[in-house]
Tab-separated table of C-alpha atoms and ligand atoms in Angstrom:
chain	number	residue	atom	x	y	z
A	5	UNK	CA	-13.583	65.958	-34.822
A	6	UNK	CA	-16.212	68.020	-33.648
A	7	UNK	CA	-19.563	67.362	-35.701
A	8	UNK	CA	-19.952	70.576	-37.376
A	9	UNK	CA	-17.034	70.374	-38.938
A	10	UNK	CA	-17.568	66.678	-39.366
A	11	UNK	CA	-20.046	67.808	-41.324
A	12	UNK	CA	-18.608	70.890	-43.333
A	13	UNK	CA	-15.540	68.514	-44.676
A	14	UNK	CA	-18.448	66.193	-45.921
A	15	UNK	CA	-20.329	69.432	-47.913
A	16	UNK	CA	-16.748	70.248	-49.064
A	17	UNK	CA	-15.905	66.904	-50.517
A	18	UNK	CA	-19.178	65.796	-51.517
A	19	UNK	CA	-19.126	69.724	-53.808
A	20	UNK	CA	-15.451	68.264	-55.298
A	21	UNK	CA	-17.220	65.221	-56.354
A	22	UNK	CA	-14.964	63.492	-53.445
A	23	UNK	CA	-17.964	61.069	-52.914
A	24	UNK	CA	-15.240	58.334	-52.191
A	25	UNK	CA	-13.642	60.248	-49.169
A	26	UNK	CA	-17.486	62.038	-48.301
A	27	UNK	CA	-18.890	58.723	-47.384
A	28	UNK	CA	-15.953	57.381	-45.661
A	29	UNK	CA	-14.771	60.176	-43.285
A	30	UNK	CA	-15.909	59.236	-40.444
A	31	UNK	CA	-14.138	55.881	-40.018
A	32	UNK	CA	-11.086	57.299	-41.603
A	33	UNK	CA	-10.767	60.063	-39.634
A	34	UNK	CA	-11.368	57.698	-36.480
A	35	UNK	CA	-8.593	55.336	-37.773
A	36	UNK	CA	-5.846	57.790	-38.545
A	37	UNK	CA	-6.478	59.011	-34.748
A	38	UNK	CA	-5.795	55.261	-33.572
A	39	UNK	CA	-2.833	54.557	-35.928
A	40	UNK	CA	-1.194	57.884	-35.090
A	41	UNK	CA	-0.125	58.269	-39.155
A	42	UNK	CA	0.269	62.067	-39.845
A	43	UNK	CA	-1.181	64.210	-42.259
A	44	UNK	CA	0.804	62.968	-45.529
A	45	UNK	CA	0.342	59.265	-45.329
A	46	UNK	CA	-3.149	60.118	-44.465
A	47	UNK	CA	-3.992	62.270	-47.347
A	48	UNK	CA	-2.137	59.498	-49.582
A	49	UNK	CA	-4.451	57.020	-48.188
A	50	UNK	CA	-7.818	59.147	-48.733
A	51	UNK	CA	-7.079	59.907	-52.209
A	52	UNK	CA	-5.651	56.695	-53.140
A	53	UNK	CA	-8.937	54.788	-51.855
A	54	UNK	CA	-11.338	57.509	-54.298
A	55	UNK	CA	-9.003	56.519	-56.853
A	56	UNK	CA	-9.993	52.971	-56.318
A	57	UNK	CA	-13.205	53.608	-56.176
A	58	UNK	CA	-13.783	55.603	-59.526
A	59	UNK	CA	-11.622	53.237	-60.966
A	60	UNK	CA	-13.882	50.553	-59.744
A	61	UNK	CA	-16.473	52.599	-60.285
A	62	UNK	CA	-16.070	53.252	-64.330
A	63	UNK	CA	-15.178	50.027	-65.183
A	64	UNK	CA	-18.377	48.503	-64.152
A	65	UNK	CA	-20.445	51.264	-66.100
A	66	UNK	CA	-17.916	49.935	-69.150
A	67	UNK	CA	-19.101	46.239	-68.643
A	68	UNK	CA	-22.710	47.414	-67.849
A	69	UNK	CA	-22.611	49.515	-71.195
A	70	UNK	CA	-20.807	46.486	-73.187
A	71	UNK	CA	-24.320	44.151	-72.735
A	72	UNK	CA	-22.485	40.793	-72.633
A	73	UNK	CA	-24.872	38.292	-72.330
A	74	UNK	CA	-23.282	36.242	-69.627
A	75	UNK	CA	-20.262	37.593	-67.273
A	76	UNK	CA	-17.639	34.978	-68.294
A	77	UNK	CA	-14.119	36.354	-67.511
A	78	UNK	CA	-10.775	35.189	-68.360
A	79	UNK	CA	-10.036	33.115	-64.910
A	80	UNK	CA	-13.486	30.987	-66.148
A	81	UNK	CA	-11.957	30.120	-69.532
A	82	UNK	CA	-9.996	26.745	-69.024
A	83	UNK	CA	-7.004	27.159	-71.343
A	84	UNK	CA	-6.012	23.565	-70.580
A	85	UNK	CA	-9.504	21.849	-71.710
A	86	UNK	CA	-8.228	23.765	-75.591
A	87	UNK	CA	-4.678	22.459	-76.348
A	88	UNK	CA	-4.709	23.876	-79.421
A	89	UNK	CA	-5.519	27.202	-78.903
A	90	UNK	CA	-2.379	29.707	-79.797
A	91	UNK	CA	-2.540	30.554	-75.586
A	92	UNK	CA	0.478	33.380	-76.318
A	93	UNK	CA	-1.703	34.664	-79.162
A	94	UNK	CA	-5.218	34.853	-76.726
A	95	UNK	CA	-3.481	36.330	-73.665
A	96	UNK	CA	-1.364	38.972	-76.671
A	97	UNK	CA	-5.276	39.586	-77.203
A	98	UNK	CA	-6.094	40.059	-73.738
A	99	UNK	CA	-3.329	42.967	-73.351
A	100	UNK	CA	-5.694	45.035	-75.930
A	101	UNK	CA	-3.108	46.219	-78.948
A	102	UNK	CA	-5.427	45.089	-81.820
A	103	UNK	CA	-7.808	47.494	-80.216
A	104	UNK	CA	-5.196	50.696	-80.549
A	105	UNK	CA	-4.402	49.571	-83.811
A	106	UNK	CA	-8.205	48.843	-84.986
A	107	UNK	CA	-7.415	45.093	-86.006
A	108	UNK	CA	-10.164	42.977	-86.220
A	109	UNK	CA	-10.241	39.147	-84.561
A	110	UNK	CA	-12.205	36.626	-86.154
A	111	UNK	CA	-13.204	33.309	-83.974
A	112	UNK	CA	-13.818	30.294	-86.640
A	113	UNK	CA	-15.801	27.293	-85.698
A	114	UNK	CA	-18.224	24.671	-84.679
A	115	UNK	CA	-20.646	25.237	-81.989
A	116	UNK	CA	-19.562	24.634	-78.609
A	117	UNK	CA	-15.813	25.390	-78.664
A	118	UNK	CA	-16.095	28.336	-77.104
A	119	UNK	CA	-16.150	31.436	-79.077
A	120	UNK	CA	-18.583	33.599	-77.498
A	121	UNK	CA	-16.776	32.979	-74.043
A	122	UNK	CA	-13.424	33.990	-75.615
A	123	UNK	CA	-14.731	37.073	-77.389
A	124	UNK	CA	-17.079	37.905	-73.626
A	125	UNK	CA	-13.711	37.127	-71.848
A	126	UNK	CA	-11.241	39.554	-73.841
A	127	UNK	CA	-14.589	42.135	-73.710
A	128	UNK	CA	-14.005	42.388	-70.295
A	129	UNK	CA	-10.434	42.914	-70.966
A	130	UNK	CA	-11.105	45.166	-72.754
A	131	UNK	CA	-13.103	47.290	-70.866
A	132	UNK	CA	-10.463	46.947	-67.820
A	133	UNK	CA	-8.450	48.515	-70.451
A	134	UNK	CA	-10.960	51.517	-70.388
A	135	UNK	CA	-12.035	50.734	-74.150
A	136	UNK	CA	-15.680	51.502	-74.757
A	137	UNK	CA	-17.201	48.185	-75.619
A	138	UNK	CA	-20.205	46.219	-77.027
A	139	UNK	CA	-20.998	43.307	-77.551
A	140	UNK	CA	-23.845	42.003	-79.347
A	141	UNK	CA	-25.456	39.300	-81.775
A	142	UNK	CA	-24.563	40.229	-85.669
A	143	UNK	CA	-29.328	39.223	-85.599
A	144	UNK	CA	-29.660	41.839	-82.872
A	145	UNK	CA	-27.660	44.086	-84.785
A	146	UNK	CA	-29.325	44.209	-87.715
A	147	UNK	CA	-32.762	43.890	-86.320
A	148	UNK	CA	-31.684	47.226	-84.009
A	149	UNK	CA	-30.504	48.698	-87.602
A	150	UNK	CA	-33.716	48.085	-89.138
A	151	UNK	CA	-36.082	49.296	-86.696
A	152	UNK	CA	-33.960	52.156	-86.598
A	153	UNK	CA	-33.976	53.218	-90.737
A	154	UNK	CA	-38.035	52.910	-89.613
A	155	UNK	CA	-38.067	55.277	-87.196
A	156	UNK	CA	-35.652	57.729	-89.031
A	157	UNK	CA	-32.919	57.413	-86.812
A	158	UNK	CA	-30.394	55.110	-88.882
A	159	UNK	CA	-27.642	57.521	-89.155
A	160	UNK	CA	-27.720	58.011	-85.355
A	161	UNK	CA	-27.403	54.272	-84.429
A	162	UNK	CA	-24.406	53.801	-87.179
A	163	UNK	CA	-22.532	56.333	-85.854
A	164	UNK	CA	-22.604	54.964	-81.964
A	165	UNK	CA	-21.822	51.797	-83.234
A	166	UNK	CA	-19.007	53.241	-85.247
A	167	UNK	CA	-17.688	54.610	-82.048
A	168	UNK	CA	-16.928	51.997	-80.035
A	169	UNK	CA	-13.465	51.076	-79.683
A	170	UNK	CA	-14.479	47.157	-79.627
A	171	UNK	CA	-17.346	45.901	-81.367
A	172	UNK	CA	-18.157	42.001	-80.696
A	173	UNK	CA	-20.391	40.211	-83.056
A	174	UNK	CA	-21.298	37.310	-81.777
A	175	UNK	CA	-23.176	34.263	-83.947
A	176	UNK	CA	-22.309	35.044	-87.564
A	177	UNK	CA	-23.385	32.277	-89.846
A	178	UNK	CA	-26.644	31.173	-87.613
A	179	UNK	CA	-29.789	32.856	-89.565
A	180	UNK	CA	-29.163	34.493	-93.131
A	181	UNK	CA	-29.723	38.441	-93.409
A	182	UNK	CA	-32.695	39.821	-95.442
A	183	UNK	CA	-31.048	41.851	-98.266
A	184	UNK	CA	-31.928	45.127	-96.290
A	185	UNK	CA	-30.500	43.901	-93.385
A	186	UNK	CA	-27.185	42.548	-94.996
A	187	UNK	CA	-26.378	46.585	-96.427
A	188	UNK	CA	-27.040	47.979	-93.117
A	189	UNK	CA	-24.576	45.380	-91.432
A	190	UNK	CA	-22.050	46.291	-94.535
A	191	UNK	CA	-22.738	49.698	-93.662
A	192	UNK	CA	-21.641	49.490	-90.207
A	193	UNK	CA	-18.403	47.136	-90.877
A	194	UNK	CA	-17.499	49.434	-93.511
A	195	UNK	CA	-17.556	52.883	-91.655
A	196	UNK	CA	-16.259	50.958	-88.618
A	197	UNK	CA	-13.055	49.824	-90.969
A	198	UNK	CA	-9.787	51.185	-89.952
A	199	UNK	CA	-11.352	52.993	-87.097
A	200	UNK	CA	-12.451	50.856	-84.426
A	201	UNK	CA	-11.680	47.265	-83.792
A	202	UNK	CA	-14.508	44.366	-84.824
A	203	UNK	CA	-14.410	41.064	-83.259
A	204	UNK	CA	-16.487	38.228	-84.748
A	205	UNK	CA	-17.569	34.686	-84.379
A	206	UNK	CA	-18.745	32.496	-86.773
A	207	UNK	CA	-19.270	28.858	-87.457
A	208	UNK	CA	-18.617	29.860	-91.375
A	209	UNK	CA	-15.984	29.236	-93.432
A	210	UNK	CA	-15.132	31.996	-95.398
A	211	UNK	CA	-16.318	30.593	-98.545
A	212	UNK	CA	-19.430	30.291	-96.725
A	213	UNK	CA	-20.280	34.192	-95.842
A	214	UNK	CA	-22.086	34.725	-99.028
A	215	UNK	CA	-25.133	31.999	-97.847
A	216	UNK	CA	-25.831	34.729	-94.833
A	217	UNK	CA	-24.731	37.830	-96.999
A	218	UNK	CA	-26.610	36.986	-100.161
A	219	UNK	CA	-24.685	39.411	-102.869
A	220	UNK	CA	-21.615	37.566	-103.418
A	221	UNK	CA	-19.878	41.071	-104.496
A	222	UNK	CA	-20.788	43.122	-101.259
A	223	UNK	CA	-19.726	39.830	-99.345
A	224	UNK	CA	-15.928	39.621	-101.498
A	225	UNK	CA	-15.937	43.589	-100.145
A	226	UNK	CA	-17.014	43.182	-96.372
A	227	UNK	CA	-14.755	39.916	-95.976
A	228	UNK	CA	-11.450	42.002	-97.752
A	229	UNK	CA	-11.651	44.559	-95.219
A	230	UNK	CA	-12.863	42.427	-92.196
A	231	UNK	CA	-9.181	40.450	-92.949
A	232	UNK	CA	-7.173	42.701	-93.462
A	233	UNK	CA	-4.810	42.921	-90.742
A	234	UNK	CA	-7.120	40.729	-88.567
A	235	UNK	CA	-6.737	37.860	-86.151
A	236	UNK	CA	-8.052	35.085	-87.385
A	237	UNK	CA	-8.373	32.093	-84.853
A	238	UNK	CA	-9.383	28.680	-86.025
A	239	UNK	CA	-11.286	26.711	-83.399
A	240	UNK	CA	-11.005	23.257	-84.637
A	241	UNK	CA	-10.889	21.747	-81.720
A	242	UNK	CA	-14.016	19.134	-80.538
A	243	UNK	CA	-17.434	21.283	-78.624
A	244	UNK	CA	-16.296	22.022	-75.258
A	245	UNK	CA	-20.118	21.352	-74.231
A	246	UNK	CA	-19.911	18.252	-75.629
A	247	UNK	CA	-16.696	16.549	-74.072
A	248	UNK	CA	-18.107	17.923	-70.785
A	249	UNK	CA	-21.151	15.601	-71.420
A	250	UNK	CA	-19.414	12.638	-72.586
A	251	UNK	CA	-17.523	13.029	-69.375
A	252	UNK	CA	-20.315	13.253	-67.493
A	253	UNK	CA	-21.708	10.260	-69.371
A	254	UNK	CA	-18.373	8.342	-68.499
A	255	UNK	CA	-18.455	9.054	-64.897
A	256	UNK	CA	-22.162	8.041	-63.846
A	257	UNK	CA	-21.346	4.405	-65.819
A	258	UNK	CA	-18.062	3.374	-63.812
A	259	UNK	CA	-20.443	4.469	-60.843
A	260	UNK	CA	-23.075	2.755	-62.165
A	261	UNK	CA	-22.865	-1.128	-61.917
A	262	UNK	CA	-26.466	-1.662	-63.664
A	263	UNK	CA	-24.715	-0.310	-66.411
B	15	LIG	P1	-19.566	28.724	-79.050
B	15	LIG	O1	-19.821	30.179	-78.929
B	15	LIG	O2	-18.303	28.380	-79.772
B	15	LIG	O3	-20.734	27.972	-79.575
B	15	LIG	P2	-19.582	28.855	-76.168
B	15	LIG	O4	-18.593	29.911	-75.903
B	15	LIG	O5	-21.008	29.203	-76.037
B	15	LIG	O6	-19.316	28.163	-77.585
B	15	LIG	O7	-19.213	27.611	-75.216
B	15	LIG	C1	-20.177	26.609	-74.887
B	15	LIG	C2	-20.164	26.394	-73.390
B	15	LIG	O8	-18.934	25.789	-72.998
B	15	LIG	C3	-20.265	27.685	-72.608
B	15	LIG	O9	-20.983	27.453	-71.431
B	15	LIG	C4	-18.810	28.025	-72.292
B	15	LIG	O10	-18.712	28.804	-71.123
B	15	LIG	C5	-18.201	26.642	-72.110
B	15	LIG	N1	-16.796	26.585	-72.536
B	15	LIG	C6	-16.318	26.436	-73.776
B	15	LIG	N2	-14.982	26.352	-73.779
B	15	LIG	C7	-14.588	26.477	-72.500
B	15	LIG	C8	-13.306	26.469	-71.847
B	15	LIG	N3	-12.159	26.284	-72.521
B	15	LIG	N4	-13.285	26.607	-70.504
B	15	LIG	C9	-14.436	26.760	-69.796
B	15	LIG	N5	-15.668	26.759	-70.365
B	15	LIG	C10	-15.754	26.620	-71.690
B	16	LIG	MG1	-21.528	31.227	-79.443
């Protein structure tokens, strides 16, 4: 192709937003010539690669957007090392229903078994289902809530956190709310309800929430809508971290002979 209109095809896509097929005309065009396709299969082939790449291209804005603390995806989560995980149940989770139908999932247990890798793993499942996601701790929450009522700009910050399709809350249980901070958490949970799906993880037992919560009738509230209709998956199962030590432990003493 001669360069000027080398060039002019590049204006032309680059003005459709084509950015995709723009920065990849060159070699395309090049390759087609070799492989002698014709003007179909290579159209297919341009438009089918800028596909890719928005797709590509949006779905790492979603996970950038989501703030998960660590990038743990599903292949990193070691269904095997968790027997007694419902695995139909988690990979049911993974296909991202509960989000359509604004369920709520509820991760109970000790530290260590893995509940803030679950909820990161089916965030990023849920964000390769194009659902606007975010994850953070229930601490950072309120904290962001409060600063905001200071500044004047609560109703702002409740309402994008009401939008989200997925809301993780990671760490429930961990450091008791002021009273302040408790309401503004209620608020959000309770606008959110029946809109938008909540996922939580806690190392409290139900009969526990009021401890963090403090009124023990705003608590009854928040927990009856929070379970209605939700998920709830007991992790009773021993700290992951910790049978990873012991096996560590286990290993350097049969190498060991000193010991
Ligand atoms: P919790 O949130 O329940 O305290 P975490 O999700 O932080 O536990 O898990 C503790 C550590 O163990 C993390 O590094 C996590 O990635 C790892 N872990 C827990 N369960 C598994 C698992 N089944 N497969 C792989 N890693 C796991
Ligand atoms: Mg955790």
């Amino acid at each position: 192709m001669k360069t000027g209109a080398l060039i002019e095809l590049q204006a032309n896509l680059k003005a459709l937003n084509l950015s995709s097929m723009a920065r990849n005309l060159d070699g395309s065009l090049r390759q087609a010539r070799e492989s002698g396709i014709g003007y179909d299969e290579f159209l297919i082939e341009m438009t089918t690669a800028e596909l890719r790449a928005r797709a590509e291209n949006s779905l790492n804005r979603r996970i950038r957007e989501a703030k998960f603390p660590l990038l743990k995806p599903m292949e990193t989560f070691d269904l095997a090392a968790v027997p007694e995980l419902d695995i139909r149940l988690f990979r049911d989770l993974a296909g991202g229903e509960y989000i359509q139908e604004h369920r709520n999932i509820i991760f109970l247990g000790r530290s260590g078994t893995g509940k803030t890798h679950m909820a990161t793993a089916l965030g990023i499942e849920a964000c390769k289902n194009k659902f606007r996601t975010r994850f953070t701790s229930c601490y950072g929450l309120v904290n962001e809530l409060i600063e905001a009522r200071q500044e004047r700009a609560l109703q702002r910050l409740v309402q994008r956190y009401v939008r989200y399709d997925l809301l993780i809350l990671d760490e429930l249980g961990y450091i008791p709310f002021s009273k302040e901070g408790s309401e503004l958490l209620f608020q959000v949970l309770a606008e959110r309800h029946e809109k938008g799906a909540v996922m939580i993880t806690t190392n409290l037992g139900f009969a526990d929430w009021t401890k963090v919560f403090g009124d023990p009738v705003m608590t009854a509230a928040l927990l009856d809508r929070l379970t209605h209709k939700a998920h709830i998956v007991n992790c009773n199962w021993e700290s992951y971290r910790l049978k990873q030590s012991l096996k560590e432990k286990g290993k350097t003493r049969k190498g060991n002979p000193c010991n």
